[in-house]
N, CA, C and O atoms as CSV, one atom per row, in Angstrom:
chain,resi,resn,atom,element,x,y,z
A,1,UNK,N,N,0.841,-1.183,0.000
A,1,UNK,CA,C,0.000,0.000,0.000
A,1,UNK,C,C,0.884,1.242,0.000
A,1,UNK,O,O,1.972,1.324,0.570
A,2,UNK,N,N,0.218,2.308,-0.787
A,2,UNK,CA,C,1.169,3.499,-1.062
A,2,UNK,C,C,1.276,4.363,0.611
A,2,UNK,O,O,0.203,4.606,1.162
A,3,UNK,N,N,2.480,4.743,1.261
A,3,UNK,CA,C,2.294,5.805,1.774
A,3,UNK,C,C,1.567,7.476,1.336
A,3,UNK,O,O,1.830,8.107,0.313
A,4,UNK,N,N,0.692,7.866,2.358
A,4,UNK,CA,C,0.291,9.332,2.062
A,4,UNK,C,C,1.209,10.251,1.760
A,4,UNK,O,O,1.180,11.408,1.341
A,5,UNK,N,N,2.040,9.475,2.067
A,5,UNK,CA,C,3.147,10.742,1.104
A,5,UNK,C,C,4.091,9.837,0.930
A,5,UNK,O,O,4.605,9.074,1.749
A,6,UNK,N,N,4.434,10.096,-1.126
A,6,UNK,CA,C,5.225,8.949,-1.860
A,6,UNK,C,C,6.038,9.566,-2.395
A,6,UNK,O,O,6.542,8.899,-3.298
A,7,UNK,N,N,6.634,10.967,-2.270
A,7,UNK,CA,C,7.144,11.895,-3.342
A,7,UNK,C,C,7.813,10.974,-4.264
A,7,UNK,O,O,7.228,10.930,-5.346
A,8,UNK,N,N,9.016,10.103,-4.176
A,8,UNK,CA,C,9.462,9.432,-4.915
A,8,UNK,C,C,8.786,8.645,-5.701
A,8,UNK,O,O,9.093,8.623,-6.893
A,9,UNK,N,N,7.805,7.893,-5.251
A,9,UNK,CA,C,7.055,6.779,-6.576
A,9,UNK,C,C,6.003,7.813,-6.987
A,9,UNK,O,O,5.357,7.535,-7.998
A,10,UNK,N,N,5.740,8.931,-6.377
A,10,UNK,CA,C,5.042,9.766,-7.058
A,10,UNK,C,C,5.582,10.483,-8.792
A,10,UNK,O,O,4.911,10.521,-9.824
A,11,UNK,N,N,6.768,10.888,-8.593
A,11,UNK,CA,C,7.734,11.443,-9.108
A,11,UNK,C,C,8.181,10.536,-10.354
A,11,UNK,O,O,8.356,11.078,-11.445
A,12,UNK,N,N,8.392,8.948,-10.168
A,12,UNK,CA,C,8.640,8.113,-10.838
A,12,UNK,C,C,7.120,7.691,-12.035
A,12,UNK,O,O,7.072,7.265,-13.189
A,13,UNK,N,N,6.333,7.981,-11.279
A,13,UNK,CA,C,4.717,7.579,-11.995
A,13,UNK,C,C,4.498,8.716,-13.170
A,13,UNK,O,O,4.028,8.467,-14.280
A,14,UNK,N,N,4.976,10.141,-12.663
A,14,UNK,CA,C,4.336,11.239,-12.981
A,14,UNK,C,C,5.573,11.570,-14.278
A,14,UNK,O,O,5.324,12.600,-14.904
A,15,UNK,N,N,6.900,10.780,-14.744
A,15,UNK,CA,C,7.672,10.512,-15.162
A,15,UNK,C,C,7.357,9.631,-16.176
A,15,UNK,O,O,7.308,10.060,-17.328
A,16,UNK,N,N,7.097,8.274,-15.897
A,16,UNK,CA,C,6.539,7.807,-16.926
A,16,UNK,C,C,5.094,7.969,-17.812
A,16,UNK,O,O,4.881,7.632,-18.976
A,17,UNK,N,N,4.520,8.373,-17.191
A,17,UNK,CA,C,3.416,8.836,-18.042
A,17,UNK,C,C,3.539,9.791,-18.510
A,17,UNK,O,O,2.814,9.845,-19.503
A,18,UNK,N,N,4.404,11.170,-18.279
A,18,UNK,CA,C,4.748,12.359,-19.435
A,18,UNK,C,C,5.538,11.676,-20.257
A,18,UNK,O,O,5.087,11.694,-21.402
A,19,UNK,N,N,6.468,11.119,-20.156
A,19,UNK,CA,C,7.067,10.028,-21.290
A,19,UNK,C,C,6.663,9.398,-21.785
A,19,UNK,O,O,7.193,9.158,-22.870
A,20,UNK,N,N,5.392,8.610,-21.401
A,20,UNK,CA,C,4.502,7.610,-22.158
A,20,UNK,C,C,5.476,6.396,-22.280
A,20,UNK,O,O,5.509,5.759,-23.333
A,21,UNK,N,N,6.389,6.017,-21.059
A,21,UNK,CA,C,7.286,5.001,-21.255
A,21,UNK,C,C,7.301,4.100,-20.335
A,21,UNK,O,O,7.131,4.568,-19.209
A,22,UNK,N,N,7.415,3.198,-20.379
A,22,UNK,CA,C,6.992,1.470,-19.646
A,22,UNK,C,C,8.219,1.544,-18.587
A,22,UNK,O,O,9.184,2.307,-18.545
A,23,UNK,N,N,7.744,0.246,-17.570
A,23,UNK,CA,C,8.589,0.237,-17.079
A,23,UNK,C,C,9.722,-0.647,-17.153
A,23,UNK,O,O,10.732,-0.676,-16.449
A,24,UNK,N,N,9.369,-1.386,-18.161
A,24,UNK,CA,C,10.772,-2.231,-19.009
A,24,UNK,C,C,11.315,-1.151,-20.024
A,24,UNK,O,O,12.507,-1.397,-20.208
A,25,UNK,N,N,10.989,-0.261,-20.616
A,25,UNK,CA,C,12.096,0.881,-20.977
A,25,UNK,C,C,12.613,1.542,-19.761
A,25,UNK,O,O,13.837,1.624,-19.665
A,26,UNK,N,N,11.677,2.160,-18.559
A,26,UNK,CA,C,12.879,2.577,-17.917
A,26,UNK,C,C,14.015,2.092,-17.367
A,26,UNK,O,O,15.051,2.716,-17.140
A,27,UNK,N,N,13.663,0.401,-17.063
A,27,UNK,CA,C,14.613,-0.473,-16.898
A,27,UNK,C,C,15.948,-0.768,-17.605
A,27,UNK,O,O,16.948,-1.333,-17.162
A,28,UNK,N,N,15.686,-0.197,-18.923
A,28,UNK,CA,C,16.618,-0.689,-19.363
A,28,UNK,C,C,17.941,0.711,-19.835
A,28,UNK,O,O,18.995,0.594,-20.460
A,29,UNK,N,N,17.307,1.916,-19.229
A,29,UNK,CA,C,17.891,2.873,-18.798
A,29,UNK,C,C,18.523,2.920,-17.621
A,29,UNK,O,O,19.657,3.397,-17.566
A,30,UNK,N,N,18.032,2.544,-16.757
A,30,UNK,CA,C,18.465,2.244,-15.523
A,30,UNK,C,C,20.010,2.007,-14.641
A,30,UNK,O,O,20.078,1.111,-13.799
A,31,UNK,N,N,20.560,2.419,-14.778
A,31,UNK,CA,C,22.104,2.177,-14.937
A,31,UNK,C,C,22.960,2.750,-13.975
A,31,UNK,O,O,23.555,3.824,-14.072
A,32,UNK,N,N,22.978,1.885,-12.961
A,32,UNK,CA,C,23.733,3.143,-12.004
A,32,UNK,C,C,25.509,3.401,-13.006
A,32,UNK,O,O,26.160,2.443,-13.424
A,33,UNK,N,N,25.867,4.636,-13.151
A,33,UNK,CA,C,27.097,5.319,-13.574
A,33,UNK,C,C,28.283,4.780,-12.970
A,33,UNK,O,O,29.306,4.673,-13.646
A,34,UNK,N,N,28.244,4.372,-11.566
A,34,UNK,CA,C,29.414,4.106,-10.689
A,34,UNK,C,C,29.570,2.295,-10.772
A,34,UNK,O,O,30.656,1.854,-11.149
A,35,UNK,N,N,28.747,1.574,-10.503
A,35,UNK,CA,C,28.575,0.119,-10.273
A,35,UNK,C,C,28.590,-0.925,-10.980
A,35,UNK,O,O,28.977,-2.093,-10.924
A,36,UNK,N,N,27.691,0.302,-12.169
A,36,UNK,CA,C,26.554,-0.419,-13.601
A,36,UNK,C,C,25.626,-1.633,-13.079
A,36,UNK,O,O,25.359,-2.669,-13.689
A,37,UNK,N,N,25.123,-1.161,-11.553
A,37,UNK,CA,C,24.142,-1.636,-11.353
A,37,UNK,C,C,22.501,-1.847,-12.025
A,37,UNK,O,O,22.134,-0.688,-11.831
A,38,UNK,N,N,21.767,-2.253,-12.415
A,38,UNK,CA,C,20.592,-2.156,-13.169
A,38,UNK,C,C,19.255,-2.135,-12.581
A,38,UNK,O,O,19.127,-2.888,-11.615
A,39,UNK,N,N,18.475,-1.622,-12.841
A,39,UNK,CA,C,17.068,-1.427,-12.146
A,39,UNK,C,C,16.475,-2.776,-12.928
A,39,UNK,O,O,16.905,-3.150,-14.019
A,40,UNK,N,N,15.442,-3.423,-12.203
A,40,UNK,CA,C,14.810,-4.455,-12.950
A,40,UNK,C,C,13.414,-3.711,-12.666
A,40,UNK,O,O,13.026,-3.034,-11.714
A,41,UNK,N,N,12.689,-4.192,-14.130
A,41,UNK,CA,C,11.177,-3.343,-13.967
A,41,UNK,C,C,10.289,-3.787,-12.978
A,41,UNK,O,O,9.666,-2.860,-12.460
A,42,UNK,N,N,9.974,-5.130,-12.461
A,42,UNK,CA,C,9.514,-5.348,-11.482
A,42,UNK,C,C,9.570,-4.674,-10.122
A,42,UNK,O,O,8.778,-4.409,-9.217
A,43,UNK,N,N,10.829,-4.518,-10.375
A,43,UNK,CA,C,11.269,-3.585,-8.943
A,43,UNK,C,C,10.548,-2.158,-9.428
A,43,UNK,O,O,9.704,-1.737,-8.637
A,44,UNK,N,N,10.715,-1.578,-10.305
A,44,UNK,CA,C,10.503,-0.489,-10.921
A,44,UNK,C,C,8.541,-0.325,-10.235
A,44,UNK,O,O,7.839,0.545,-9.718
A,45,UNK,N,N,8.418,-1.693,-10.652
A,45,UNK,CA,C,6.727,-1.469,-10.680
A,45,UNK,C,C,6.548,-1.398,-8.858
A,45,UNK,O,O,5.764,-0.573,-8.388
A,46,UNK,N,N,7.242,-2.210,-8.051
A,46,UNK,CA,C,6.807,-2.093,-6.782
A,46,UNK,C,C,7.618,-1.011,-6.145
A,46,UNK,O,O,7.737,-1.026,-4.920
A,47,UNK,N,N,8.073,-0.262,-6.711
A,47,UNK,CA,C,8.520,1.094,-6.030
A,47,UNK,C,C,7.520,1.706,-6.370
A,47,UNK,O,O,7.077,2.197,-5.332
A,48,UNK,N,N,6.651,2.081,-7.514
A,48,UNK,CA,C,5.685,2.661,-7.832
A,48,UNK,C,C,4.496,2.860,-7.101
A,48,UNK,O,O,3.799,3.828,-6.798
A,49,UNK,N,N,4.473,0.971,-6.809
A,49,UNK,CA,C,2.977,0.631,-6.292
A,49,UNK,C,C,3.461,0.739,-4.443
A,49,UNK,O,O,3.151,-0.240,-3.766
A,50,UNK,N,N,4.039,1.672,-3.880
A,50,UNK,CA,C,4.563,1.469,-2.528
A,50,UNK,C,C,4.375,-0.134,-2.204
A,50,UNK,O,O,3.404,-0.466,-1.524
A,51,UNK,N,N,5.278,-1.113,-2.676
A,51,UNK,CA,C,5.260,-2.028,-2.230
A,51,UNK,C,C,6.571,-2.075,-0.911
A,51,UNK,O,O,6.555,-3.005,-0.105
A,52,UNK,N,N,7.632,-0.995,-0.830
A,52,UNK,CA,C,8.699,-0.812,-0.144
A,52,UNK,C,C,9.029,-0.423,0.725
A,52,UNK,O,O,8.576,0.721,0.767
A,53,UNK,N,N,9.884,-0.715,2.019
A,53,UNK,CA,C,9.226,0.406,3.718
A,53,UNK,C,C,10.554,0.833,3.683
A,53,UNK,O,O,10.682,1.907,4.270
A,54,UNK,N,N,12.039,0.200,3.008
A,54,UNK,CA,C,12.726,0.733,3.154
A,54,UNK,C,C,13.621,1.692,1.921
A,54,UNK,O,O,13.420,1.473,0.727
A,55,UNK,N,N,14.549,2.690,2.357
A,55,UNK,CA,C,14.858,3.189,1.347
A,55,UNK,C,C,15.715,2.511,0.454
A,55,UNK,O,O,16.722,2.012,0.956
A,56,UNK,N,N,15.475,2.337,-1.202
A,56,UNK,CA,C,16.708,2.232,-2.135
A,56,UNK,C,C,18.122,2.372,-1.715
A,56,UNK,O,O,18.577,3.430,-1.279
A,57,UNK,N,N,18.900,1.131,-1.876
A,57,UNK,CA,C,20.373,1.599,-1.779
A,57,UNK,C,C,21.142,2.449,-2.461
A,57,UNK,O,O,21.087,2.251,-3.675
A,58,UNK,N,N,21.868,3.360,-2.114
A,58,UNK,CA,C,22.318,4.585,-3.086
A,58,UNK,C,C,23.043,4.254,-4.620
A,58,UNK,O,O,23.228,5.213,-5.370
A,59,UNK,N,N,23.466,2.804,-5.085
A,59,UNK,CA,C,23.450,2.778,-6.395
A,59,UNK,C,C,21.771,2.481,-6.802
A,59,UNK,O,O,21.497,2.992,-7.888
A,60,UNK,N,N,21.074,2.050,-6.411
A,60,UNK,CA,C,19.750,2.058,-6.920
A,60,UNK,C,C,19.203,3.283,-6.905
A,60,UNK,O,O,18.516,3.592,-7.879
A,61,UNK,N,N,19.365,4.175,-5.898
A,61,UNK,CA,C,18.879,5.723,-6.233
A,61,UNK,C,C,19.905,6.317,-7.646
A,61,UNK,O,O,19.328,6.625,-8.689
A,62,UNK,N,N,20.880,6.388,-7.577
A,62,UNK,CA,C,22.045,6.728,-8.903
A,62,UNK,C,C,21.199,6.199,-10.321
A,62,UNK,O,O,20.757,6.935,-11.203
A,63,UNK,N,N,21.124,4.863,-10.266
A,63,UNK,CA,C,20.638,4.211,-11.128
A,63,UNK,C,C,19.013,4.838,-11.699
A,63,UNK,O,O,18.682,5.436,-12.723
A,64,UNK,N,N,18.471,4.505,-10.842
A,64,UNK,CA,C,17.141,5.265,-11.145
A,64,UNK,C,C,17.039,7.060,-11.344
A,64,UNK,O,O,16.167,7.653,-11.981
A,65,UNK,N,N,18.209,7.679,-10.591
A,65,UNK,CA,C,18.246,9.046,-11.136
A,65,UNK,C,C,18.674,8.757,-13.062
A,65,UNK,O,O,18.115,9.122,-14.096
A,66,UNK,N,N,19.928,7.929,-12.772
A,66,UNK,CA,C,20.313,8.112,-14.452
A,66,UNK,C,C,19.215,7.854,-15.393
A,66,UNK,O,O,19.176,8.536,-16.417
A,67,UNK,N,N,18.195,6.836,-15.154
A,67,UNK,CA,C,16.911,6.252,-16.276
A,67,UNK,C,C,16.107,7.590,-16.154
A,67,UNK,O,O,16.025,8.087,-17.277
A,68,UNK,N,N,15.437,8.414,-15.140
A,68,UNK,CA,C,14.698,9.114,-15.066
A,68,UNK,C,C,15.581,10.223,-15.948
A,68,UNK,O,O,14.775,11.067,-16.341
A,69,UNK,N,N,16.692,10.490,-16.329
A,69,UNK,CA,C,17.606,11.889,-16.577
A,69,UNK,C,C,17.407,13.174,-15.619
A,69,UNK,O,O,17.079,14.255,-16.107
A,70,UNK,N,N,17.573,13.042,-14.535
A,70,UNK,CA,C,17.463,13.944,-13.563
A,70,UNK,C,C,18.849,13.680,-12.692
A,70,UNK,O,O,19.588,12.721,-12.917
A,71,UNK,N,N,19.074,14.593,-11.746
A,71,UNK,CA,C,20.300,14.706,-11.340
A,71,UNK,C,C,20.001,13.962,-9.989
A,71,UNK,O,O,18.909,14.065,-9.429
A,72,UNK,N,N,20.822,13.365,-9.601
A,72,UNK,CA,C,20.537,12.270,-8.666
A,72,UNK,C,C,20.187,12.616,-7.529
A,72,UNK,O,O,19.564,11.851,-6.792
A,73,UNK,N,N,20.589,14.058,-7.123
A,73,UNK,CA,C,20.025,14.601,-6.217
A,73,UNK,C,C,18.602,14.744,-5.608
A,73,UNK,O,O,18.205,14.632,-4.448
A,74,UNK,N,N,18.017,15.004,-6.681
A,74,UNK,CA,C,16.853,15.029,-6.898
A,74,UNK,C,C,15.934,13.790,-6.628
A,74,UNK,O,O,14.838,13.795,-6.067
A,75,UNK,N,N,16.494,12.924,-7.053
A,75,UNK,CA,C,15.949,11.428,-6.635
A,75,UNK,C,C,16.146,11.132,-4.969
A,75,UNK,O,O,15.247,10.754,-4.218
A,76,UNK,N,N,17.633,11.417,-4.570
A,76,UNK,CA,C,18.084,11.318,-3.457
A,76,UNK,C,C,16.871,12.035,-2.255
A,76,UNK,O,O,16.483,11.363,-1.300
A,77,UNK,N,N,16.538,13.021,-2.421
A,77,UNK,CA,C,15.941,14.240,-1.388
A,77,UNK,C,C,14.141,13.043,-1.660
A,77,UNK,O,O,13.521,12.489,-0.753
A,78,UNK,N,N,13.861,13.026,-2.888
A,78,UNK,CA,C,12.860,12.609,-2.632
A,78,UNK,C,C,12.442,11.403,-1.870
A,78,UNK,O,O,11.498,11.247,-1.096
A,79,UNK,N,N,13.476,10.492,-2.320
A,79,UNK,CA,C,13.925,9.202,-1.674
A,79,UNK,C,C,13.495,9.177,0.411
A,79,UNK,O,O,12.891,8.495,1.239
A,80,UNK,N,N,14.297,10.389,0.312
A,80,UNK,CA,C,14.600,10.814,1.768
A,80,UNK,C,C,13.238,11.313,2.583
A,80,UNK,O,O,12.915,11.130,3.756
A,81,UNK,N,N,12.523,12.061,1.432
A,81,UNK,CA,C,10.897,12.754,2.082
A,81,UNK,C,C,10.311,11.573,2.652
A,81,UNK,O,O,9.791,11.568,3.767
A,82,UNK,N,N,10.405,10.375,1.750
A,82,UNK,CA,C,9.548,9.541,1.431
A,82,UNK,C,C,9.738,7.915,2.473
A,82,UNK,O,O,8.935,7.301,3.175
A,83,UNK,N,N,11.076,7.699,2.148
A,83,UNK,CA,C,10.998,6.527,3.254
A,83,UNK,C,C,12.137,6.958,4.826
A,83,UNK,O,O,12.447,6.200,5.746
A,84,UNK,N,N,12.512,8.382,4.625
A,84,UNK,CA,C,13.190,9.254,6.337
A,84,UNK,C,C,12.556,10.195,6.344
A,84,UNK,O,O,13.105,11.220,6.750
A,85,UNK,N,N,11.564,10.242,6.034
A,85,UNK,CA,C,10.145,11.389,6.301
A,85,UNK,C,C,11.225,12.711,6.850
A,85,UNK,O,O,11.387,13.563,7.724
A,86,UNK,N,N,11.706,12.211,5.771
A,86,UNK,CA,C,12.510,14.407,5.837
A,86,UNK,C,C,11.442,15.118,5.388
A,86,UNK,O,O,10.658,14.761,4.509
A,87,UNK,N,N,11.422,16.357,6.148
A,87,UNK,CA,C,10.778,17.106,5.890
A,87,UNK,C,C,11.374,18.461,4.756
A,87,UNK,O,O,12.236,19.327,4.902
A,88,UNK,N,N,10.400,18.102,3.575
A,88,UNK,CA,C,10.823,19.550,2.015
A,88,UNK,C,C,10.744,20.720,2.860
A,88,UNK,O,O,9.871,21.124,3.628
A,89,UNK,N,N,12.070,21.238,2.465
A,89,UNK,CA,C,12.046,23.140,2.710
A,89,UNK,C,C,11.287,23.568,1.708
A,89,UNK,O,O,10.627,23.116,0.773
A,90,UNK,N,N,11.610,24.668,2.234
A,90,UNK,CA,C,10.863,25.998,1.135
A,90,UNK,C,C,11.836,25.523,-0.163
A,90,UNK,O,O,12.987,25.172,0.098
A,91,UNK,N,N,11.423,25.515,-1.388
A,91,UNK,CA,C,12.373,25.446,-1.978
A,91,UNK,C,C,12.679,24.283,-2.984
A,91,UNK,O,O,13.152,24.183,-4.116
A,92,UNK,N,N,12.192,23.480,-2.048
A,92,UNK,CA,C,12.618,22.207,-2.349
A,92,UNK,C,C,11.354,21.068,-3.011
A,92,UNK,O,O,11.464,19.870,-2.752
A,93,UNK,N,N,10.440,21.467,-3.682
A,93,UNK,CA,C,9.352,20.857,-3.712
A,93,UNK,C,C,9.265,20.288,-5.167
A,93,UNK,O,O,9.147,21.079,-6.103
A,94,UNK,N,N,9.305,19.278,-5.330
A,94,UNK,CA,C,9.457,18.336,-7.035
A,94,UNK,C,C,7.722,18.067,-7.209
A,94,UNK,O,O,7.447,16.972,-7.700
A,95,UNK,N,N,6.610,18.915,-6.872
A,95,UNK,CA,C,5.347,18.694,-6.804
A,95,UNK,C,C,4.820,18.612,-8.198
A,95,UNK,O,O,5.806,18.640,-8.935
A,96,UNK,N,N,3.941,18.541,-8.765
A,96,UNK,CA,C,3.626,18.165,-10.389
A,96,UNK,C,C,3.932,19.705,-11.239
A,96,UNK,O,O,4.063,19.584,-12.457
A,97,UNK,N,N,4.047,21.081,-10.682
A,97,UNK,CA,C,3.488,22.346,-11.286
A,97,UNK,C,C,5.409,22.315,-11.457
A,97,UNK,O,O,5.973,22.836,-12.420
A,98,UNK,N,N,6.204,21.558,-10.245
A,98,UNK,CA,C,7.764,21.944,-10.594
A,98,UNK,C,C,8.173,21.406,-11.667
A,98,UNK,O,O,8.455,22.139,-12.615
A,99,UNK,N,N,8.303,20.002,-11.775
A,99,UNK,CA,C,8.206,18.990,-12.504
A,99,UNK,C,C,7.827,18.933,-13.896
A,99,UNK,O,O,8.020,17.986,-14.658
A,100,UNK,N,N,7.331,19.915,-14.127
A,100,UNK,CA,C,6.394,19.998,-15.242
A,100,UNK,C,C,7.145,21.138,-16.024
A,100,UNK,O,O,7.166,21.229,-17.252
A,101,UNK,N,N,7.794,22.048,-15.086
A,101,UNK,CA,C,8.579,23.462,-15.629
A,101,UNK,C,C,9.748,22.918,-15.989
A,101,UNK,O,O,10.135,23.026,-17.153
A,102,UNK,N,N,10.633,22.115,-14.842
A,102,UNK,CA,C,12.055,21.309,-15.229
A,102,UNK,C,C,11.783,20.836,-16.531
A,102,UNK,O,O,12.161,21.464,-17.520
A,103,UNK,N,N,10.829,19.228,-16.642
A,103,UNK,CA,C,10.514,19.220,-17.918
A,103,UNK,C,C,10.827,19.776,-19.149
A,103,UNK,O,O,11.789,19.579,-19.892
A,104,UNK,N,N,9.799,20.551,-19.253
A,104,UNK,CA,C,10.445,22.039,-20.262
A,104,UNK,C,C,11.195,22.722,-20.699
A,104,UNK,O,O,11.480,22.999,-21.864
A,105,UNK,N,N,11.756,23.203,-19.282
A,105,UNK,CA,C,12.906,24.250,-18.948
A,105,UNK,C,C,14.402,23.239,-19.058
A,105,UNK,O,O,15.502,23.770,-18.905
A,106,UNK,N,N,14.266,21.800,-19.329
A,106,UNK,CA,C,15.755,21.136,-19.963
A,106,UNK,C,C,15.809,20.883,-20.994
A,106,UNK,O,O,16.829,20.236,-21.236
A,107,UNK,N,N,15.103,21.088,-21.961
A,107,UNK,CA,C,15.017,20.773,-22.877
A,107,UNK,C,C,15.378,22.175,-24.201
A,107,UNK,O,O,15.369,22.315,-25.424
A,108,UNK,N,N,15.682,23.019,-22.875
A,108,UNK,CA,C,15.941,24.627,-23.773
A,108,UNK,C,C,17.125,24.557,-23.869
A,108,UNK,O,O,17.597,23.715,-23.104
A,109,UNK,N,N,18.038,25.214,-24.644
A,109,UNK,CA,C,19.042,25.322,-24.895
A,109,UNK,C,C,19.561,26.688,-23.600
A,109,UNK,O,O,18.915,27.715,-23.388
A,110,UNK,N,N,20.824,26.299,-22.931
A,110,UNK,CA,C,21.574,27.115,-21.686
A,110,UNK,C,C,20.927,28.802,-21.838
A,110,UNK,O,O,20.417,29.587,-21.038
A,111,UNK,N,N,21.182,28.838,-22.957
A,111,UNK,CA,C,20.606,30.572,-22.810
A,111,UNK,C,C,19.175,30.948,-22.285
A,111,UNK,O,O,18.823,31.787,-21.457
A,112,UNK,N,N,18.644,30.272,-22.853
A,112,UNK,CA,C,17.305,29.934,-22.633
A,112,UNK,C,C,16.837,29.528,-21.127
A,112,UNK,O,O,16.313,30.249,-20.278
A,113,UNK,N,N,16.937,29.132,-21.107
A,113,UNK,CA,C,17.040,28.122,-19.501
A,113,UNK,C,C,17.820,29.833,-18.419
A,113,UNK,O,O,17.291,30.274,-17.399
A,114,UNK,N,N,18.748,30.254,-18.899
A,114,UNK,CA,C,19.010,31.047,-17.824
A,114,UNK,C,C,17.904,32.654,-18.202
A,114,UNK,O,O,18.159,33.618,-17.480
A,115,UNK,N,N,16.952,32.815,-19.106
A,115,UNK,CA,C,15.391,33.478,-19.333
A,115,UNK,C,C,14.640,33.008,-18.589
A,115,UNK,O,O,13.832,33.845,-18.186
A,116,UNK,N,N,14.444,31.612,-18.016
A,116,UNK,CA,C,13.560,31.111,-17.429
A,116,UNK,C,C,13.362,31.321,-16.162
A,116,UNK,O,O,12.277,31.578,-15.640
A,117,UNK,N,N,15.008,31.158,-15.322
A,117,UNK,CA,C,15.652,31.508,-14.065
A,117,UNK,C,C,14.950,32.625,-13.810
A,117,UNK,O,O,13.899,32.676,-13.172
A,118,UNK,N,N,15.641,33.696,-14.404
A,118,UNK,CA,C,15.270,34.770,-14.401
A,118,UNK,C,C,13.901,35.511,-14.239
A,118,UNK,O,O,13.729,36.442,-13.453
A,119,UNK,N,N,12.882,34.957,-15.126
A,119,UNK,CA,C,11.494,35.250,-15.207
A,119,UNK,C,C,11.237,34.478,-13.897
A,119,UNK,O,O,11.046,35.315,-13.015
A,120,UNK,N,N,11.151,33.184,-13.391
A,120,UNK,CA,C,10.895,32.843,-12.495
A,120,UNK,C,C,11.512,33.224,-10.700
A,120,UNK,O,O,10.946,33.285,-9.608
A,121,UNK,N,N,12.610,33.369,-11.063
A,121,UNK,CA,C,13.208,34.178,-9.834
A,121,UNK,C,C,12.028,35.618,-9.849
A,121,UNK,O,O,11.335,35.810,-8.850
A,122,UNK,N,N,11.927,36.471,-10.973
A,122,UNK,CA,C,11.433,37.685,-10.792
A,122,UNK,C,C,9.958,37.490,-10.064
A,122,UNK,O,O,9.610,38.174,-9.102
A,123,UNK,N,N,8.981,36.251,-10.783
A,123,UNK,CA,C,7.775,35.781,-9.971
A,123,UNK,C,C,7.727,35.476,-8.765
A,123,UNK,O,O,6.713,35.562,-8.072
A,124,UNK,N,N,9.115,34.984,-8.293
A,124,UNK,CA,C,8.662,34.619,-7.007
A,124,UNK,C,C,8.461,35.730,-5.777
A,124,UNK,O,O,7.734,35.793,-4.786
A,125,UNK,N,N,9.718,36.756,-6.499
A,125,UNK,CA,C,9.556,38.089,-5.409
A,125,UNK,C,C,8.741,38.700,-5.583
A,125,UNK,O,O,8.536,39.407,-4.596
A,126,UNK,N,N,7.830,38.928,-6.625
A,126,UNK,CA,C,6.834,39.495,-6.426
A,126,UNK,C,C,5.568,38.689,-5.553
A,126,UNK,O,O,4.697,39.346,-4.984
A,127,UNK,N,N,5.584,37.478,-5.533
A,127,UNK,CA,C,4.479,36.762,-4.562
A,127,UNK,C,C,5.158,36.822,-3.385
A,127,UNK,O,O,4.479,36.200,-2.568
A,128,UNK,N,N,6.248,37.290,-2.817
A,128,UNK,CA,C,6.806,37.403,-1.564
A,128,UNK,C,C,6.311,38.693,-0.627
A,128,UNK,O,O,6.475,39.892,-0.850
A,129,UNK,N,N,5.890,38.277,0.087
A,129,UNK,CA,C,5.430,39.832,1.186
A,129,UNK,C,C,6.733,40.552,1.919
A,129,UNK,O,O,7.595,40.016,2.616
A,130,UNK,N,N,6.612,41.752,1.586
A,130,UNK,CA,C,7.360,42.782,1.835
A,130,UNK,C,C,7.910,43.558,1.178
A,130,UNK,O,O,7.175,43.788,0.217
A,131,UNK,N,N,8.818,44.138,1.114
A,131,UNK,CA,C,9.283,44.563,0.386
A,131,UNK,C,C,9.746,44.190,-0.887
A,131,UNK,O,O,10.323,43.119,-1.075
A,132,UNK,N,N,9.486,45.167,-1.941
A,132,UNK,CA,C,9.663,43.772,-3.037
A,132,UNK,C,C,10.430,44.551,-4.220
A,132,UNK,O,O,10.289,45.753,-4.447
A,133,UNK,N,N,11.371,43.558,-5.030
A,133,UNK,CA,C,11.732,43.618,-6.346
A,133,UNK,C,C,10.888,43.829,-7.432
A,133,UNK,O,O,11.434,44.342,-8.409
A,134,UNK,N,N,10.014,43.640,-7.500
A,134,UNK,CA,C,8.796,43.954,-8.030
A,134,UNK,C,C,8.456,44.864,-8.988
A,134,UNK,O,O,7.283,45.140,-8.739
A,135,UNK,N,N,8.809,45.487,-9.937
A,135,UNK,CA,C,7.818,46.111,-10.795
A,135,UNK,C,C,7.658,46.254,-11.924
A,135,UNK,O,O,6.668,46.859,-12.335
């Protein structure tokens, strides 16, 4: 049964279905960089389906960062919300509206991507109370 809060198999679900990609393709991406450890899709599917209480070993987080193309970090923190109920800073939130901008926003070429920064850094101070950068 899924925990109420899955960020990671959330993250992994919300991944393959903008990809429209199975979980024997992500498997076979799967690759940890350091080990050349491999994700098997089964596993793939019961990380999904919270079949798991404990966390991924850190070439299986590596591994599954490399199939997803995200920086492992990213896998890592969620990893961490999810089965060491760390608690997300400000900041730190891979929720579907972030996820969805990364998406996008890697697929731009560097110049581009640092327009995005920018426009989005400028949004956020303006939704910030107080004094503001703003106008």
């Amino acid at each position: 049964m899924t925990k109420p809060t899955s960020p990671l198999s959330d993250f992994v679900r919300r991944t393959l279905d903008h990809n429209r990609i199975s979980y024997r393709r992500l498997a076979e991406c799967a690759v940890d960089p350091e080990t050349g450890e491999r994700l098997d899709h089964r596993w793939l599917n019961g990380l999904v389906n919270g079949r798991y209480t404990t966390a991924p070993t850190p070439a299986r987080l590596r591994a599954l960062a490399a199939g997803l193309r995200v920086p492992p970090v990213v896998v890592k923190r969620l990893a961490a919300q999810q089965f060491l109920d760390l608690e997300a800073e400000d900041g730190e939130d891979v929720g579907d509206d972030a996820y969805l901008i990364y998406l996008q926003a890697k697929r731009l070429p560097p110049e581009d991507r640092a327009v995005v920064r920018d426009l989005v850094r400028r949004l956020a101070d303006c939704a910030t109370p107080g004094p503001s950068a703003c106008r």
